[in-house]
Amino acid sequence: MTAEAHPVSDLPDPRSLGFTVVAEDDLPTELTDLVDQVRTLIDTVAHTEAGSADLAAARELVAEAVKRIDGDRRPIGALVHRSEFEGPVGFGTLTNVVEGPTNPAAPPLRMERAEEGLRAEVTLSGVYQGPPGLVHGGWIAAMLDQALGSASAAAGMPGLTANLDVNYRNPTPLNVPLEITARVTGTERRKVFVAAEIRHNGEITAEGTAVMVQVALPG
């Protein structure tokens, strides 16, 4: 198997395919700050032992906030473009549940280019808990899937997951820095083979491999 990237210049701009695209740099600071605050709110609500009166007051405040900003909405499938990724490989869904910059349900995960593939650091709160004090296995799989797909796209070969294998090597703890790495390991026609790991203190807690099938884009 070879690991040669598809020429980025051959990939069409999503705008030409009818997608709504927002430049990440154009997202209002007020919106990204709100996303961070709502993420904190989710964690606080999940763990609070506040009394009934405070809970009722908080509920009213949240309801008022929803009324204040509920209006025109971007279409489902809107994309965000990250300028540090050259050309069409810098696009992702704006509300991606693992890495979307406007989705408060997404952990504060951001994949960046590394010497080999991509790398990210993330700390997960108790919102992502499965067993006591540990990250839910489904979220581990989701983060690996995101990293694997991102690595394929960043190499100029965007595609969809055809197969995902996850091995849970050690428990993955909450509230500590985790490192995620991913890279392309080979290609075969439209198939892209990718591998990723999650580490805590340098020790692998989970690893995944996937087969991505490159999207057949209009010529």
PDB file of C-alpha atoms in Angstrom:
ATOM      1  CA  MET A   1       0.000   0.000   0.000  1.00  0.00           C
ATOM      2  CA  THR A   2       1.151   3.519  -0.716  1.00  0.00           C
ATOM      3  CA  ALA A   3       0.416   6.620   1.299  1.00  0.00           C
ATOM      4  CA  GLU A   4       0.401   9.234  -1.424  1.00  0.00           C
ATOM      5  CA  ALA A   5      -2.021  12.100  -0.829  1.00  0.00           C
ATOM      6  CA  HIS A   6      -4.550  13.103  -3.451  1.00  0.00           C
ATOM      7  CA  PRO A   7      -3.455  16.446  -4.936  1.00  0.00           C
ATOM      8  CA  VAL A   8      -5.206  19.130  -2.919  1.00  0.00           C
ATOM      9  CA  SER A   9      -5.543  21.300  -6.015  1.00  0.00           C
ATOM     10  CA  ASP A  10      -7.869  18.655  -7.527  1.00  0.00           C
ATOM     11  CA  LEU A  11     -10.405  18.999  -4.700  1.00  0.00           C
ATOM     12  CA  PRO A  12     -13.322  21.370  -5.400  1.00  0.00           C
ATOM     13  CA  ASP A  13     -14.204  24.244  -3.100  1.00  0.00           C
ATOM     14  CA  PRO A  14     -17.370  23.201  -1.180  1.00  0.00           C
ATOM     15  CA  ARG A  15     -18.965  26.523  -2.117  1.00  0.00           C
ATOM     16  CA  SER A  16     -19.037  25.333  -5.728  1.00  0.00           C
ATOM     17  CA  LEU A  17     -21.102  22.333  -4.573  1.00  0.00           C
ATOM     18  CA  GLY A  18     -23.740  24.512  -2.912  1.00  0.00           C
ATOM     19  CA  PHE A  19     -22.539  24.326   0.716  1.00  0.00           C
ATOM     20  CA  THR A  20     -22.784  27.273   3.083  1.00  0.00           C
ATOM     21  CA  VAL A  21     -19.265  28.056   4.304  1.00  0.00           C
ATOM     22  CA  VAL A  22     -18.220  30.245   7.217  1.00  0.00           C
ATOM     23  CA  ALA A  23     -14.581  31.212   7.729  1.00  0.00           C
ATOM     24  CA  GLU A  24     -13.552  30.349  11.274  1.00  0.00           C
ATOM     25  CA  ASP A  25     -11.866  33.728  11.567  1.00  0.00           C
ATOM     26  CA  ASP A  26     -15.239  35.358  10.821  1.00  0.00           C
ATOM     27  CA  LEU A  27     -17.065  33.692  13.712  1.00  0.00           C
ATOM     28  CA  PRO A  28     -17.886  36.457  16.228  1.00  0.00           C
ATOM     29  CA  THR A  29     -15.842  36.343  19.397  1.00  0.00           C
ATOM     30  CA  GLU A  30     -19.123  36.759  21.255  1.00  0.00           C
ATOM     31  CA  LEU A  31     -20.358  33.475  19.729  1.00  0.00           C
ATOM     32  CA  THR A  32     -17.254  31.451  20.572  1.00  0.00           C
ATOM     33  CA  ASP A  33     -17.232  32.935  24.081  1.00  0.00           C
ATOM     34  CA  LEU A  34     -20.900  31.935  24.420  1.00  0.00           C
ATOM     35  CA  VAL A  35     -20.064  28.396  23.307  1.00  0.00           C
ATOM     36  CA  ASP A  36     -17.419  28.175  26.037  1.00  0.00           C
ATOM     37  CA  GLN A  37     -19.834  29.512  28.646  1.00  0.00           C
ATOM     38  CA  VAL A  38     -22.603  27.093  27.619  1.00  0.00           C
ATOM     39  CA  ARG A  39     -20.101  24.235  27.787  1.00  0.00           C
ATOM     40  CA  THR A  40     -19.385  25.302  31.376  1.00  0.00           C
ATOM     41  CA  LEU A  41     -23.136  25.540  32.007  1.00  0.00           C
ATOM     42  CA  ILE A  42     -23.661  21.954  30.788  1.00  0.00           C
ATOM     43  CA  ASP A  43     -20.981  20.688  33.168  1.00  0.00           C
ATOM     44  CA  THR A  44     -22.408  22.752  36.032  1.00  0.00           C
ATOM     45  CA  VAL A  45     -25.977  21.532  35.460  1.00  0.00           C
ATOM     46  CA  ALA A  46     -24.784  17.925  35.279  1.00  0.00           C
ATOM     47  CA  HIS A  47     -23.133  18.122  38.707  1.00  0.00           C
ATOM     48  CA  THR A  48     -25.052  20.768  40.656  1.00  0.00           C
ATOM     49  CA  GLU A  49     -26.707  20.184  44.013  1.00  0.00           C
ATOM     50  CA  ALA A  50     -28.300  23.636  44.054  1.00  0.00           C
ATOM     51  CA  GLY A  51     -31.662  24.073  45.731  1.00  0.00           C
ATOM     52  CA  SER A  52     -35.020  24.243  44.004  1.00  0.00           C
ATOM     53  CA  ALA A  53     -35.284  28.024  44.074  1.00  0.00           C
ATOM     54  CA  ASP A  54     -31.886  28.530  42.443  1.00  0.00           C
ATOM     55  CA  LEU A  55     -32.623  25.828  39.875  1.00  0.00           C
ATOM     56  CA  ALA A  56     -35.936  27.458  38.960  1.00  0.00           C
ATOM     57  CA  ALA A  57     -34.276  30.879  38.650  1.00  0.00           C
ATOM     58  CA  ALA A  58     -31.510  29.447  36.494  1.00  0.00           C
ATOM     59  CA  ARG A  59     -34.074  27.740  34.273  1.00  0.00           C
ATOM     60  CA  GLU A  60     -35.811  31.075  33.680  1.00  0.00           C
ATOM     61  CA  LEU A  61     -32.523  32.755  32.817  1.00  0.00           C
ATOM     62  CA  VAL A  62     -31.668  30.020  30.325  1.00  0.00           C
ATOM     63  CA  ALA A  63     -35.145  30.228  28.769  1.00  0.00           C
ATOM     64  CA  GLU A  64     -34.720  33.989  28.377  1.00  0.00           C
ATOM     65  CA  ALA A  65     -31.313  33.503  26.772  1.00  0.00           C
ATOM     66  CA  VAL A  66     -32.808  31.060  24.264  1.00  0.00           C
ATOM     67  CA  LYS A  67     -35.518  33.585  23.328  1.00  0.00           C
ATOM     68  CA  ARG A  68     -32.898  36.294  22.910  1.00  0.00           C
ATOM     69  CA  ILE A  69     -30.822  34.471  20.300  1.00  0.00           C
ATOM     70  CA  ASP A  70     -33.396  32.157  18.671  1.00  0.00           C
ATOM     71  CA  GLY A  71     -33.984  33.525  15.185  1.00  0.00           C
ATOM     72  CA  ASP A  72     -32.322  32.982  11.821  1.00  0.00           C
ATOM     73  CA  ARG A  73     -30.281  29.803  11.721  1.00  0.00           C
ATOM     74  CA  ARG A  74     -27.548  28.534   9.465  1.00  0.00           C
ATOM     75  CA  PRO A  75     -28.594  25.508   7.395  1.00  0.00           C
ATOM     76  CA  ILE A  76     -27.836  21.970   8.511  1.00  0.00           C
ATOM     77  CA  GLY A  77     -24.575  20.969   6.862  1.00  0.00           C
ATOM     78  CA  ALA A  78     -22.999  24.422   7.002  1.00  0.00           C
ATOM     79  CA  LEU A  79     -19.217  24.166   6.910  1.00  0.00           C
ATOM     80  CA  VAL A  80     -16.443  26.031   8.664  1.00  0.00           C
ATOM     81  CA  HIS A  81     -13.114  26.755   6.995  1.00  0.00           C
ATOM     82  CA  ARG A  82      -9.898  26.836   8.995  1.00  0.00           C
ATOM     83  CA  SER A  83      -7.369  29.009   7.213  1.00  0.00           C
ATOM     84  CA  GLU A  84      -4.315  27.220   8.623  1.00  0.00           C
ATOM     85  CA  PHE A  85      -5.234  24.150   6.562  1.00  0.00           C
ATOM     86  CA  GLU A  86      -4.410  24.988   2.975  1.00  0.00           C
ATOM     87  CA  GLY A  87      -7.216  24.811   0.426  1.00  0.00           C
ATOM     88  CA  PRO A  88     -10.243  22.508   0.487  1.00  0.00           C
ATOM     89  CA  VAL A  89      -8.857  20.220   3.206  1.00  0.00           C
ATOM     90  CA  GLY A  90      -9.565  22.942   5.773  1.00  0.00           C
ATOM     91  CA  PHE A  91     -13.332  22.384   5.777  1.00  0.00           C
ATOM     92  CA  GLY A  92     -15.437  20.676   8.437  1.00  0.00           C
ATOM     93  CA  THR A  93     -19.032  20.789   9.632  1.00  0.00           C
ATOM     94  CA  LEU A  94     -19.675  23.827  11.796  1.00  0.00           C
ATOM     95  CA  THR A  95     -21.716  21.930  14.423  1.00  0.00           C
ATOM     96  CA  ASN A  96     -19.697  18.687  14.436  1.00  0.00           C
ATOM     97  CA  VAL A  97     -20.462  17.028  17.784  1.00  0.00           C
ATOM     98  CA  VAL A  98     -16.782  16.197  18.380  1.00  0.00           C
ATOM     99  CA  GLU A  99     -14.958  19.251  17.019  1.00  0.00           C
ATOM    100  CA  GLY A 100     -17.526  21.807  15.834  1.00  0.00           C
ATOM    101  CA  PRO A 101     -16.569  25.322  16.949  1.00  0.00           C
ATOM    102  CA  THR A 102     -20.197  26.393  17.505  1.00  0.00           C
ATOM    103  CA  ASN A 103     -21.374  23.210  19.253  1.00  0.00           C
ATOM    104  CA  PRO A 104     -21.215  23.454  23.075  1.00  0.00           C
ATOM    105  CA  ALA A 105     -21.749  19.684  23.306  1.00  0.00           C
ATOM    106  CA  ALA A 106     -18.412  19.145  21.585  1.00  0.00           C
ATOM    107  CA  PRO A 107     -15.371  18.789  23.848  1.00  0.00           C
ATOM    108  CA  PRO A 108     -12.712  21.505  23.460  1.00  0.00           C
ATOM    109  CA  LEU A 109     -10.917  19.364  20.869  1.00  0.00           C
ATOM    110  CA  ARG A 110      -8.874  20.906  18.077  1.00  0.00           C
ATOM    111  CA  MET A 111      -6.736  18.854  15.717  1.00  0.00           C
ATOM    112  CA  GLU A 112      -3.536  20.571  14.553  1.00  0.00           C
ATOM    113  CA  ARG A 113      -0.882  19.580  12.055  1.00  0.00           C
ATOM    114  CA  ALA A 114       2.021  17.643  13.528  1.00  0.00           C
ATOM    115  CA  GLU A 115       5.279  16.255  12.170  1.00  0.00           C
ATOM    116  CA  GLU A 116       3.402  13.107  11.180  1.00  0.00           C
ATOM    117  CA  GLY A 117      -0.304  13.618  10.652  1.00  0.00           C
ATOM    118  CA  LEU A 118      -2.384  15.470  13.238  1.00  0.00           C
ATOM    119  CA  ARG A 119      -2.266  16.033  16.987  1.00  0.00           C
ATOM    120  CA  ALA A 120      -4.581  17.457  19.650  1.00  0.00           C
ATOM    121  CA  GLU A 121      -4.735  17.915  23.398  1.00  0.00           C
ATOM    122  CA  VAL A 122      -8.060  17.804  25.210  1.00  0.00           C
ATOM    123  CA  THR A 123      -9.309  17.620  28.789  1.00  0.00           C
ATOM    124  CA  LEU A 124     -12.729  16.033  29.246  1.00  0.00           C
ATOM    125  CA  SER A 125     -15.037  17.003  32.102  1.00  0.00           C
ATOM    126  CA  GLY A 126     -17.518  14.755  33.880  1.00  0.00           C
ATOM    127  CA  VAL A 127     -20.043  15.455  31.112  1.00  0.00           C
ATOM    128  CA  TYR A 128     -18.215  12.755  29.110  1.00  0.00           C
ATOM    129  CA  GLN A 129     -18.199  10.207  31.927  1.00  0.00           C
ATOM    130  CA  GLY A 130     -18.935   6.513  31.559  1.00  0.00           C
ATOM    131  CA  PRO A 131     -17.552   4.428  34.442  1.00  0.00           C
ATOM    132  CA  PRO A 132     -16.846   6.470  37.596  1.00  0.00           C
ATOM    133  CA  GLY A 133     -14.066   8.949  36.885  1.00  0.00           C
ATOM    134  CA  LEU A 134     -13.449   7.628  33.369  1.00  0.00           C
ATOM    135  CA  VAL A 135     -14.305   8.730  29.847  1.00  0.00           C
ATOM    136  CA  HIS A 136     -17.242   6.920  28.249  1.00  0.00           C
ATOM    137  CA  GLY A 137     -16.089   4.367  25.693  1.00  0.00           C
ATOM    138  CA  GLY A 138     -18.432   5.796  23.095  1.00  0.00           C
ATOM    139  CA  TRP A 139     -16.773   9.199  23.362  1.00  0.00           C
ATOM    140  CA  ILE A 140     -13.360   7.576  23.072  1.00  0.00           C
ATOM    141  CA  ALA A 141     -14.492   5.939  19.839  1.00  0.00           C
ATOM    142  CA  ALA A 142     -15.994   9.222  18.632  1.00  0.00           C
ATOM    143  CA  MET A 143     -12.774  11.165  19.240  1.00  0.00           C
ATOM    144  CA  LEU A 144     -10.712   8.499  17.500  1.00  0.00           C
ATOM    145  CA  ASP A 145     -13.120   8.481  14.560  1.00  0.00           C
ATOM    146  CA  GLN A 146     -12.876  12.266  14.304  1.00  0.00           C
ATOM    147  CA  ALA A 147      -9.087  12.178  14.445  1.00  0.00           C
ATOM    148  CA  LEU A 148      -8.895   9.414  11.851  1.00  0.00           C
ATOM    149  CA  GLY A 149     -11.216  11.226   9.447  1.00  0.00           C
ATOM    150  CA  SER A 150      -9.398  14.497   9.984  1.00  0.00           C
ATOM    151  CA  ALA A 151      -6.044  12.884   9.222  1.00  0.00           C
ATOM    152  CA  SER A 152      -7.386  11.508   5.964  1.00  0.00           C
ATOM    153  CA  ALA A 153      -8.859  14.879   4.986  1.00  0.00           C
ATOM    154  CA  ALA A 154      -5.728  16.801   5.977  1.00  0.00           C
ATOM    155  CA  ALA A 155      -3.732  14.534   3.676  1.00  0.00           C
ATOM    156  CA  GLY A 156      -5.957  15.623   0.792  1.00  0.00           C
ATOM    157  CA  MET A 157      -8.191  12.544   0.846  1.00  0.00           C
ATOM    158  CA  PRO A 158     -11.495  13.436   2.543  1.00  0.00           C
ATOM    159  CA  GLY A 159     -13.829  10.496   2.953  1.00  0.00           C
ATOM    160  CA  LEU A 160     -16.335   8.621   5.088  1.00  0.00           C
ATOM    161  CA  THR A 161     -15.602   5.926   7.652  1.00  0.00           C
ATOM    162  CA  ALA A 162     -16.200   2.469   6.172  1.00  0.00           C
ATOM    163  CA  ASN A 163     -14.725   0.520   9.086  1.00  0.00           C
ATOM    164  CA  LEU A 164     -13.562   1.525  12.559  1.00  0.00           C
ATOM    165  CA  ASP A 165     -11.714  -0.725  15.019  1.00  0.00           C
ATOM    166  CA  VAL A 166     -11.084   0.527  18.559  1.00  0.00           C
ATOM    167  CA  ASN A 167      -8.936  -1.161  21.187  1.00  0.00           C
ATOM    168  CA  TYR A 168      -9.286   0.072  24.774  1.00  0.00           C
ATOM    169  CA  ARG A 169      -5.843  -0.518  26.286  1.00  0.00           C
ATOM    170  CA  ASN A 170      -6.184   1.273  29.629  1.00  0.00           C
ATOM    171  CA  PRO A 171      -8.845   3.360  31.384  1.00  0.00           C
ATOM    172  CA  THR A 172      -9.012   6.925  30.050  1.00  0.00           C
ATOM    173  CA  PRO A 173      -9.392   9.371  32.983  1.00  0.00           C
ATOM    174  CA  LEU A 174     -11.469  12.530  33.152  1.00  0.00           C
ATOM    175  CA  ASN A 175     -10.181  16.008  34.002  1.00  0.00           C
ATOM    176  CA  VAL A 176      -6.599  15.394  32.854  1.00  0.00           C
ATOM    177  CA  PRO A 177      -4.824  16.360  29.622  1.00  0.00           C
ATOM    178  CA  LEU A 178      -5.146  13.732  26.904  1.00  0.00           C
ATOM    179  CA  GLU A 179      -3.095  13.620  23.721  1.00  0.00           C
ATOM    180  CA  ILE A 180      -4.636  12.408  20.467  1.00  0.00           C
ATOM    181  CA  THR A 181      -2.527  11.642  17.404  1.00  0.00           C
ATOM    182  CA  ALA A 182      -3.581  10.387  13.972  1.00  0.00           C
ATOM    183  CA  ARG A 183      -1.962   9.709  10.612  1.00  0.00           C
ATOM    184  CA  VAL A 184      -2.470   8.077   7.225  1.00  0.00           C
ATOM    185  CA  THR A 185      -0.762   4.694   6.961  1.00  0.00           C
ATOM    186  CA  GLY A 186      -1.625   3.689   3.411  1.00  0.00           C
ATOM    187  CA  THR A 187      -3.970   3.896   0.434  1.00  0.00           C
ATOM    188  CA  GLU A 188      -5.552   1.467  -1.971  1.00  0.00           C
ATOM    189  CA  ARG A 189      -7.604   2.972  -4.778  1.00  0.00           C
ATOM    190  CA  ARG A 190     -10.367   4.944  -2.980  1.00  0.00           C
ATOM    191  CA  LYS A 191      -9.525   3.422   0.405  1.00  0.00           C
ATOM    192  CA  VAL A 192      -7.448   5.382   2.919  1.00  0.00           C
ATOM    193  CA  PHE A 193      -5.983   3.516   5.897  1.00  0.00           C
ATOM    194  CA  VAL A 194      -5.506   5.579   9.046  1.00  0.00           C
ATOM    195  CA  ALA A 195      -4.389   4.990  12.641  1.00  0.00           C
ATOM    196  CA  ALA A 196      -4.829   7.029  15.842  1.00  0.00           C
ATOM    197  CA  GLU A 197      -4.046   6.855  19.555  1.00  0.00           C
ATOM    198  CA  ILE A 198      -5.184   8.519  22.766  1.00  0.00           C
ATOM    199  CA  ARG A 199      -2.512   8.903  25.440  1.00  0.00           C
ATOM    200  CA  HIS A 200      -2.411   9.990  29.068  1.00  0.00           C
ATOM    201  CA  ASN A 201       1.038  10.787  30.455  1.00  0.00           C
ATOM    202  CA  GLY A 202       2.536   9.162  27.372  1.00  0.00           C
ATOM    203  CA  GLU A 203       0.722   5.857  27.899  1.00  0.00           C
ATOM    204  CA  ILE A 204      -1.762   4.686  25.277  1.00  0.00           C
ATOM    205  CA  THR A 205      -5.251   4.350  26.715  1.00  0.00           C
ATOM    206  CA  ALA A 206      -7.008   3.622  23.422  1.00  0.00           C
ATOM    207  CA  GLU A 207      -6.073   3.195  19.794  1.00  0.00           C
ATOM    208  CA  GLY A 208      -8.049   2.946  16.617  1.00  0.00           C
ATOM    209  CA  THR A 209      -7.629   2.087  12.978  1.00  0.00           C
ATOM    210  CA  ALA A 210     -10.060   2.829  10.190  1.00  0.00           C
ATOM    211  CA  VAL A 211     -10.677   2.469   6.510  1.00  0.00           C
ATOM    212  CA  MET A 212     -11.904   5.705   5.004  1.00  0.00           C
ATOM    213  CA  VAL A 213     -13.497   5.674   1.565  1.00  0.00           C
ATOM    214  CA  GLN A 214     -12.749   8.814  -0.380  1.00  0.00           C
ATOM    215  CA  VAL A 215     -15.825  10.765  -1.374  1.00  0.00           C
ATOM    216  CA  ALA A 216     -16.503  10.706  -5.099  1.00  0.00           C
ATOM    217  CA  LEU A 217     -16.524  14.438  -5.782  1.00  0.00           C
ATOM    218  CA  PRO A 218     -17.766  15.991  -9.009  1.00  0.00           C
ATOM    219  CA  GLY A 219     -15.054  16.607 -11.521  1.00  0.00           C
TER     220      GLY A 219
END
